[in-house]
XYZ file of C-alpha atoms in Angstrom:
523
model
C 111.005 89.299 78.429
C 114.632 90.133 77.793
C 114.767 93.049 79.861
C 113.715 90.744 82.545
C 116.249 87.796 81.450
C 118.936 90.762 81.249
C 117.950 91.580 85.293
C 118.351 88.661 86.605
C 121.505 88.034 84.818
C 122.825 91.333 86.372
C 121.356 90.750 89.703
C 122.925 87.452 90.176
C 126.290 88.200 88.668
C 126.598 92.216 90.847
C 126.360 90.181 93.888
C 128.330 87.888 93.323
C 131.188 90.351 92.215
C 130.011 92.368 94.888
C 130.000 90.450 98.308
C 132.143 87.061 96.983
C 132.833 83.894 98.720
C 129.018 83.210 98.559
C 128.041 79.749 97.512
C 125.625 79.826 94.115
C 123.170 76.470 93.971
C 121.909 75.954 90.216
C 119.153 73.098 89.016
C 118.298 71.942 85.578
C 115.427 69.907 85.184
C 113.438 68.401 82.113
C 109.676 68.023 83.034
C 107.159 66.223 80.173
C 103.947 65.190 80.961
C 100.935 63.544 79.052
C 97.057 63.343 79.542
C 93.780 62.279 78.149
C 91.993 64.744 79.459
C 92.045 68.641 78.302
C 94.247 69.417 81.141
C 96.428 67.747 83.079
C 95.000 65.571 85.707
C 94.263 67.419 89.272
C 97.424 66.117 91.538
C 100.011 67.040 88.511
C 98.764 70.563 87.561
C 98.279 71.762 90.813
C 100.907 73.015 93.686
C 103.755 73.228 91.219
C 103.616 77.049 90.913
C 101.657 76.639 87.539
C 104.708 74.947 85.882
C 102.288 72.124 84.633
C 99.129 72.559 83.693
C 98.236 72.119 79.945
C 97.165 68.760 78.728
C 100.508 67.949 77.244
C 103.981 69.779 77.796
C 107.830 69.260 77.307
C 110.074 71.564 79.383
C 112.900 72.909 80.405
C 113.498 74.196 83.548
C 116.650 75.804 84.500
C 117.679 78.274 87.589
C 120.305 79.637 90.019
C 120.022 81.339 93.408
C 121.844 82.429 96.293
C 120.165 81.488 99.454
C 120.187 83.352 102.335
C 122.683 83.067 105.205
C 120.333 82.621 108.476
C 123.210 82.065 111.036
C 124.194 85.979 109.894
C 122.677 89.258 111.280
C 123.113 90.485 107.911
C 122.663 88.878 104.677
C 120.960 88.729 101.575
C 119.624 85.958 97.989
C 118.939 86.197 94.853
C 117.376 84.317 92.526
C 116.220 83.423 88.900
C 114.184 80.268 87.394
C 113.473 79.888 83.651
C 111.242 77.611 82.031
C 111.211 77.208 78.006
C 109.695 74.700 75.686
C 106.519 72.808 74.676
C 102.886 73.944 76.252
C 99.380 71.862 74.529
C 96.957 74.896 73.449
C 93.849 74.923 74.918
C 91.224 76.990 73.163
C 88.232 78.968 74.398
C 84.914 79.886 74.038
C 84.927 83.838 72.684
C 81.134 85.081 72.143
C 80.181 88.079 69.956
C 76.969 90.113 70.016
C 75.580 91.505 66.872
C 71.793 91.987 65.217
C 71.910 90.603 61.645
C 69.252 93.387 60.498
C 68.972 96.262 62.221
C 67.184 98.342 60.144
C 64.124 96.082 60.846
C 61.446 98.207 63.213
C 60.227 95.183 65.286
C 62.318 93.380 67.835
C 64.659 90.665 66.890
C 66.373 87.923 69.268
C 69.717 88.449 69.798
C 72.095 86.948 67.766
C 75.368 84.992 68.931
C 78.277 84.179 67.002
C 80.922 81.718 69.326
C 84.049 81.212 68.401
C 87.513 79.854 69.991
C 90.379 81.110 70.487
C 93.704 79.638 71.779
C 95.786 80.135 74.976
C 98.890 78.634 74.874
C 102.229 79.819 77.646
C 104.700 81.480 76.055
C 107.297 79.314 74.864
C 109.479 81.214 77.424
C 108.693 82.595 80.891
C 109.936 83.927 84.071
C 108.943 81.531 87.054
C 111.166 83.391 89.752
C 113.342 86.611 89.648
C 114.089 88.081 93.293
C 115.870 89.922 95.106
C 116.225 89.910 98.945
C 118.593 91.188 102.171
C 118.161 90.234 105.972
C 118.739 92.093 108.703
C 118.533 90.010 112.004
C 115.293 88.634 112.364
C 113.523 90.990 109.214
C 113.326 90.218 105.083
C 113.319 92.656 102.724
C 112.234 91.126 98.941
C 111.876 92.306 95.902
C 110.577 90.398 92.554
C 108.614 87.211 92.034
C 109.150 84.011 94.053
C 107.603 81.170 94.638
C 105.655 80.926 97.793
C 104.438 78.312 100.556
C 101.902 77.577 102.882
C 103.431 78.440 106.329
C 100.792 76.688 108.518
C 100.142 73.298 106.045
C 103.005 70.876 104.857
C 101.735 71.172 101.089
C 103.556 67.871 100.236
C 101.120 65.798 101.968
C 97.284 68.889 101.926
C 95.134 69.798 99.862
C 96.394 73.299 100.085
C 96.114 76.629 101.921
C 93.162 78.452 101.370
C 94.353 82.052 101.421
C 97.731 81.423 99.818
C 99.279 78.394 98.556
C 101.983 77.331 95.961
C 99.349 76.579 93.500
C 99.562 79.592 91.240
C 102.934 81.508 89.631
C 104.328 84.215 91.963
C 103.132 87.737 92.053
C 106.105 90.161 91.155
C 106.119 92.721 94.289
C 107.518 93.873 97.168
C 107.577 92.000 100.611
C 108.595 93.430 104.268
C 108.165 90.881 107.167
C 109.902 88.318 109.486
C 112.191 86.207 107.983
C 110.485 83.459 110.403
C 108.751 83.277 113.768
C 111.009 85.708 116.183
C 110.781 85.726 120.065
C 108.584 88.395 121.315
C 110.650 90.702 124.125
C 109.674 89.620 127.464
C 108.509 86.643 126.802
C 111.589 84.065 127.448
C 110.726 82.656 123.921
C 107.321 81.194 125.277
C 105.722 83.248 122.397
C 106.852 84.427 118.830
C 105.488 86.097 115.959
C 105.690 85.981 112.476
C 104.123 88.204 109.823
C 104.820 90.032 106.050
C 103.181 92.765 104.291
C 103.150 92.805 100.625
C 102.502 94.362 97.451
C 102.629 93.430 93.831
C 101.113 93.792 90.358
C 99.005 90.867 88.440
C 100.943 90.243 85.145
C 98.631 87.949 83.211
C 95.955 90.829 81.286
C 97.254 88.961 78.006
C 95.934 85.635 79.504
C 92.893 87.152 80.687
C 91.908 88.434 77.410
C 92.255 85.448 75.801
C 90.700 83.462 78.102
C 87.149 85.367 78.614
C 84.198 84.636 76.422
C 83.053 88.536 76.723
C 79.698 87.636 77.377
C 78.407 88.176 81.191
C 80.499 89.110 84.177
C 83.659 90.957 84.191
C 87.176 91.046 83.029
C 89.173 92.173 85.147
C 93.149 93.599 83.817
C 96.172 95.012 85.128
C 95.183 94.640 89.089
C 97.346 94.958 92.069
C 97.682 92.381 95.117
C 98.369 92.937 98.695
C 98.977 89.873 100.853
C 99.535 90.015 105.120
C 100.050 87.482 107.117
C 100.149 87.555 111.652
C 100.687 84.710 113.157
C 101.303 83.671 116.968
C 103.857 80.901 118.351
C 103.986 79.341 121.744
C 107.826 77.680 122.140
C 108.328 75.352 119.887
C 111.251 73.585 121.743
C 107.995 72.252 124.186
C 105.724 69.230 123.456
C 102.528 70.533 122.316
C 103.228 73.918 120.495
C 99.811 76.016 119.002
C 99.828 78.134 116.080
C 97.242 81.025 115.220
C 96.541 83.881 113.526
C 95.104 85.438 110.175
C 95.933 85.736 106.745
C 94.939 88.108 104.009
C 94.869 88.510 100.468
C 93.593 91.308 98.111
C 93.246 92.715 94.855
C 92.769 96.455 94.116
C 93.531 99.018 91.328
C 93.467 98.260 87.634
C 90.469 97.837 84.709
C 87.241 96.191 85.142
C 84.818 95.801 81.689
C 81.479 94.241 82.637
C 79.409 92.351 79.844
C 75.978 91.270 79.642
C 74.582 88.961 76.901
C 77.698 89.925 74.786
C 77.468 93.192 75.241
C 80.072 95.688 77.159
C 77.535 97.480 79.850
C 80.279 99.320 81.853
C 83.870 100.364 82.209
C 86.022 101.435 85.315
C 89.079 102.601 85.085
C 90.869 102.662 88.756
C 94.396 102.421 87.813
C 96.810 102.947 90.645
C 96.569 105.284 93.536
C 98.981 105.667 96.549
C 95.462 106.056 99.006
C 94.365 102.789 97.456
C 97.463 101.175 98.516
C 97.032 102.426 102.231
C 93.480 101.629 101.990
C 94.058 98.001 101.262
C 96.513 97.749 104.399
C 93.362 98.554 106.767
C 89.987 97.724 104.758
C 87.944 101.096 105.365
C 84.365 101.668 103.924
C 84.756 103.343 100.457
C 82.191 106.201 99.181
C 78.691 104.562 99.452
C 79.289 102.550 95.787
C 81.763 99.882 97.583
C 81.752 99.334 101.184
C 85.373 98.695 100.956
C 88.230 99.081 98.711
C 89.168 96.110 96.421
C 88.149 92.646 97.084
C 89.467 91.489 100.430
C 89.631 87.457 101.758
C 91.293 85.542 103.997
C 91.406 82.937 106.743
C 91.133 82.467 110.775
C 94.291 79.783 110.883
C 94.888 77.142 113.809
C 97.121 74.281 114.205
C 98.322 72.159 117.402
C 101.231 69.683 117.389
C 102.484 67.521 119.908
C 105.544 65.892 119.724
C 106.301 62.443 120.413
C 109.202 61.221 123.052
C 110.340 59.456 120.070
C 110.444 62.689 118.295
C 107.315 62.139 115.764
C 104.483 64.538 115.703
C 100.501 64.841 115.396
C 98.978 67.409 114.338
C 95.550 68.951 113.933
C 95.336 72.418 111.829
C 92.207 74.326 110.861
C 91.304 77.379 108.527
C 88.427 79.305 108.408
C 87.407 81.193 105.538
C 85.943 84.640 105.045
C 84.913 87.265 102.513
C 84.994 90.765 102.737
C 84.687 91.103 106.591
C 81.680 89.064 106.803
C 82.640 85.896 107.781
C 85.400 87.599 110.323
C 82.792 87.197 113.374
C 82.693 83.546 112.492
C 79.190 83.683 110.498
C 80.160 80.842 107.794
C 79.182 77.303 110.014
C 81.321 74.971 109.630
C 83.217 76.088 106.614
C 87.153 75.734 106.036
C 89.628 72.905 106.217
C 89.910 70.552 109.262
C 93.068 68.592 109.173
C 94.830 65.537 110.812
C 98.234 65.217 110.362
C 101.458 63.074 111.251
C 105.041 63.737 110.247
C 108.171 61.153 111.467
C 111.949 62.061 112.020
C 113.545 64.692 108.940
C 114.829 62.113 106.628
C 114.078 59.093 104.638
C 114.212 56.263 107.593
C 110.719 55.166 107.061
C 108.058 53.351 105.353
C 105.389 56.472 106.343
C 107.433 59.574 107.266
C 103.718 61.366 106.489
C 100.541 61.559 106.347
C 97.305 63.723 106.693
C 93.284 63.600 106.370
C 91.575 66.679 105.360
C 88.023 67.299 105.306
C 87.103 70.596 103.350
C 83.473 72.447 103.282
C 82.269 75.525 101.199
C 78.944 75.436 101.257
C 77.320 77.756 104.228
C 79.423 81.317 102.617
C 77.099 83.145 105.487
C 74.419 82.165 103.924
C 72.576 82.456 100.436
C 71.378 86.016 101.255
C 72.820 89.296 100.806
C 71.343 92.930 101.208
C 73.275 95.978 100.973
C 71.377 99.324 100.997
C 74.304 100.716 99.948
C 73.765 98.868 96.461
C 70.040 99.531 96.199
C 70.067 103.806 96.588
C 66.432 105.216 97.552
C 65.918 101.596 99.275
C 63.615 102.183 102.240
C 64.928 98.854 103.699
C 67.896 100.459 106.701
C 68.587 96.447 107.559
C 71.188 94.472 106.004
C 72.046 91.088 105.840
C 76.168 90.024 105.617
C 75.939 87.250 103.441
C 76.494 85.135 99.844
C 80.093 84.936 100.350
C 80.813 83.778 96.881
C 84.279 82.442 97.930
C 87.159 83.555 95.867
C 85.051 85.002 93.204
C 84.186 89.022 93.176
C 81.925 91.302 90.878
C 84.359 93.560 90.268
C 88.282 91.428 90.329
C 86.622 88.503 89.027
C 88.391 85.578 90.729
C 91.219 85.107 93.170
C 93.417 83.670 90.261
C 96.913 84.421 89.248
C 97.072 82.909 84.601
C 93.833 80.893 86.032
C 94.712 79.098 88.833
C 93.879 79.723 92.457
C 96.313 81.589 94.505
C 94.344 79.718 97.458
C 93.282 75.980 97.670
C 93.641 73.931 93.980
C 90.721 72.170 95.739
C 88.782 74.143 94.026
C 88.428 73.885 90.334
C 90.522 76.828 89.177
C 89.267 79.242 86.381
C 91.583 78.285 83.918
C 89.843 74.684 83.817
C 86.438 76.731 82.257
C 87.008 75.991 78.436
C 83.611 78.152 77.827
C 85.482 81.183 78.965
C 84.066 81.822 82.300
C 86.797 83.633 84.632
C 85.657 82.251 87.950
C 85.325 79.569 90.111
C 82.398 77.642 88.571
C 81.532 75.306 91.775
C 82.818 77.288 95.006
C 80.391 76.133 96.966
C 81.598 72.502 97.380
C 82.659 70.068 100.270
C 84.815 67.209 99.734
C 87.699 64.830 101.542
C 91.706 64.944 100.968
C 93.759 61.970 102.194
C 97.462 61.955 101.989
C 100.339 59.361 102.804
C 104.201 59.737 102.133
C 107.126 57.675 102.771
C 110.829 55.501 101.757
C 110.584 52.599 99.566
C 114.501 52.503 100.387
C 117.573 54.453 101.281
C 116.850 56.275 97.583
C 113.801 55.714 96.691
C 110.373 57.854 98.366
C 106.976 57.676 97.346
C 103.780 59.668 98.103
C 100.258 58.551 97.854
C 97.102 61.525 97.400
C 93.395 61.044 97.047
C 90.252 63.031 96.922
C 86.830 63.251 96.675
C 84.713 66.403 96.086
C 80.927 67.523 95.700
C 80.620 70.584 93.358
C 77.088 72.626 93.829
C 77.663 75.581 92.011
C 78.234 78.980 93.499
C 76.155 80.346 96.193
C 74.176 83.104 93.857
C 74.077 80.270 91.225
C 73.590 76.864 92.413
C 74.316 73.740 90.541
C 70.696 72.266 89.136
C 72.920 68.776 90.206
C 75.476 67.694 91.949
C 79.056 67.344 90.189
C 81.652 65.197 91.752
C 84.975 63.812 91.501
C 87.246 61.239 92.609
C 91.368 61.617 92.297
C 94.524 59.800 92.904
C 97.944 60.350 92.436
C 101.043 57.742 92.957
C 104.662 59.553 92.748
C 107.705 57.819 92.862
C 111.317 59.731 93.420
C 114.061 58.151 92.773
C 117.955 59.809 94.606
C 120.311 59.086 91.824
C 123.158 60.195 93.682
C 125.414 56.605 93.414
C 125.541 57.018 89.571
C 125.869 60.996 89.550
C 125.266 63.321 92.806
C 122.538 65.824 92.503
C 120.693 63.703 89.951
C 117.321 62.852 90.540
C 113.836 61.473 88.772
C 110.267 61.922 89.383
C 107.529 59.715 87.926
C 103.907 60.769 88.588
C 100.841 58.684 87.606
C 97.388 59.965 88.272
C 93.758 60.395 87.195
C 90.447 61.505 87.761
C 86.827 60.574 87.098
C 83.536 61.648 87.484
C 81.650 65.097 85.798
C 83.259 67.555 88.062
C 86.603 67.523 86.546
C 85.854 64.979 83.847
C 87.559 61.796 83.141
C 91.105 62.177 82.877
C 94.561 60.061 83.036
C 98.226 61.584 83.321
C 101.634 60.734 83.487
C 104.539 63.035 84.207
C 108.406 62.535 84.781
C 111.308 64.747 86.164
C 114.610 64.288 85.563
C 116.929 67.047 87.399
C 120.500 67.844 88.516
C 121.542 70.133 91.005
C 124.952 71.401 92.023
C 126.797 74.210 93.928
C 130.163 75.929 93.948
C 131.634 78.884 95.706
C 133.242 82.261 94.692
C 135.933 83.304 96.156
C 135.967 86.416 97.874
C 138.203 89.321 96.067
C 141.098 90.427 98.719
């Protein structure tokens, strides 16, 4: 951890010295929140980069970056965000395997001793540490920053569901489009936009302490990829249309598989330059694993059309898939289907936005999946390409960065599992997301969330019932600019009720300032 606070101290302060007269914007901001539940309720601990999520918390959130100069063919940011103080312990299930006589000659039952044990966050952590220089229209990064939907306006949905702000950045590298550029030859009717990256899971610690080491696998040390292409008709026009794919991976690393408390098998892949190359391009692997790591990612759409009066409608969908399966569109009607509005940039309204999501898991290309690979000697040549098992995987466990989705918060995360199972519990699941944001007043803005969800399990392991839940969130901002510019406050109220997440109430408030100031440039 000090190595890492030592960095970003030195990357920040180089540049600086360096290249001079750039302008350095810092925030300080004191976040405490409160809930009845075991966790905070679903609208506060999710799509905050994992800053809140315990029951309880008192923090301290402090950073400085340099932002990027876009009007420049060359430039280049930095960045570092620090968060220190109180996190509620939350402790889990740990089960250990052992025969109380084994000198006995006649079987026994098994015998189970469960304990807990706690995970709190470190009473100091890194949130964002980058690095990053532009040249024209391309971004080169390097480090851990926080990251955003580019299709879905995550202030008002539910959340992208290959890669939203849900979860704490991956530390890695990133090479892409800074944004969507003008393809040659097209007179700007058509751009593109699109990243390849790299980086390395750092939670192992969590994951230890969060498994119950009794059936699937943990999964440690791991590597991520992430790619992203997406199309762009002008944008200058009326109706503008948006599509493309996204994709997300893990690879490399330690997998330990238990059954009924018992460690079965251990694979130790580390990491390998081929693997690396292999995740780029998904290729079948040596007759164990059709393909390298665990690969997922969406089919993304959206259409907007903008008013006369300048405010826009929208309609946006994403379609899931799982290891090349779904790609040929084999999951129904599964994905997110959204409605959306957004008025004029600024506060000048009562609704300035608003969206309706419906979301469906349930069809994962069906309940049935045959591999002969898996089954060697198997007379059986067919195959059938299905049991998706969304954003879970037998080998990388679940698509989870310290427990919580790196996709949709829709879905309850793993870190929610207080019997120490690492994977989403109920990923087959449909529900609705509703959404409405607005001005109260030249300084005061409010935002409005609800949803509603069905939880059935996963698709190898249904639910014997159905689990649901109902949520609702009320935030209140509050520009305190006349008594001190760049201070602000944030109240948040919400709960949630029903047996999916359980019955929970939660308040949280923000209370930040923000400044700027330049350094002169050394003649």
């Amino acid at each position: 951890m000090k190595s890492r606070l030592i960095i970003a101290a030195l990357l920040l302060g180089a540049s600086i010295q360096l290249w001079g007269g750039e302008r350095l914007e810092y925030t300080g901001e004191v976040l405490m929140n409160a809930s009845t539940g075991s966790f905070a309720p679903y609208f506060i601990g999710s799509l905050n980069g994992g800053r809140i999520v315990r029951k309880n918390s008192a923090l301290l959130d402090i950073g400085a970056k340099v932002a990027i100069d876009r009007g420049k063919r060359f430039s280049w940011g930095a960045g570092a965000e620090l968060l220190t103080g109180y996190s509620h312990a939350n402790y889990y299930d740990k089960v250990e395997f052992f025969d109380v006589m084994p000198w006995r000659p006649w079987p026994q039952e098994p015998t189970y001793k469960v304990t807990k044990e706690r995970n709190r966050p470190s009473a100091v952590w890194i949130q964002q540490l980058y690095g990053e220089v532009k040249y024209r229209g391309v971004l080169l990064r390097v480090g851990q920053k926080d990251v955003h939907s580019v299709l879905l306006d995550e202030s008002i949905s539910s959340g992208d569901l290959t890669r939203s702000s849900n979860a704490r950045g991956i530390p890695g590298v990133s090479l892409g489009f800074i944004d969507f550029q003008d393809i040659p030859f097209t007179n700007g009717w058509v751009q593109i936009d699109g990243v390849v990256e790299y980086g390395k899971f750092m939670d192992s610690e969590f994951m230890r302490q969060q498994y119950n080491y009794f059936n699937w696998v943990l999964a440690t040390d791991t590597y991520y990829t992430y790619k992203r292409c997406y199309f762009r008709t002008k944008l200058s026009m009326p109706l503008s249309v948006t599509l493309g794919m996204q994709t997300g991976g893990q690879f490399g690393g330690t997998s330990a598989w238990y059954s009924q408390g018992k460690l079965i098998r251990e694979e130790h892949r580390g990491f390998k330059i081929k693997d690396a190359l292999k995740m780029f391009l998904p290729i079948e692997g040596n007759g164990n694993d059709f393909y390298e790591g665990n690969t997922l990612g969406t089919w993304d759409f959206k259409a907007r059309y903008r008013l006369r009066d300048g405010r826009e409608i929208s309609f946006a969908f994403q379609w899931p898939w799982e290891d090349g399966s779904g790609i040929g569109r084999r999951n129904g009607w599964d994905g997110l289907w959204g409605l959306y509005y957004h008025e004029k940039a600024g506060c000048r309204a009562w609704v300035t936005g608003a969206a309706v999501e419906y979301l469906d898991f349930r069809n994962q290309s069906g309940p049935i999946h045959w591999a002969p690979g898996d089954f060697p000697g198997t007379t059986i040549t067919g195959s059938a390409t299905g049991g998706d098992n969304y954003y879970n995987n037998d080998t990388y466990t679940a698509y989870a960065n310290y427990g919580m989705a790196i996709a949709t918060p829709f879905l309850v995360s793993p870190i929610y599992n207080l019997n120490g199972n690492p994977v989403f519990l109920n990923n087959r699941a449909r529900g609705l997301h509703a959404a409405v944001k607005g001005c109260l007043g030249p300084e005061l803005d409010y935002t409005l969330k609800y949803s509603w969800q069905q939880g059935l399990g996963m698709s190898r392991r249904p639910s014997a019932y159905s689990l649901t839940d109902t949520s609702m969130l009320l935030s209140v901002g509050w520009d305190a600019r006349r008594l001190l510019p760049g201070l602000k406050a944030d109240v948040k109220l919400a709960f949630d009720k029903g047996s999916l997440r359980g019955d929970n109430f939660g308040a949280m408030i923000g209370v930040s300032y923000s400044g700027s100031f330049n350094f002169k440039k050394k003649k």
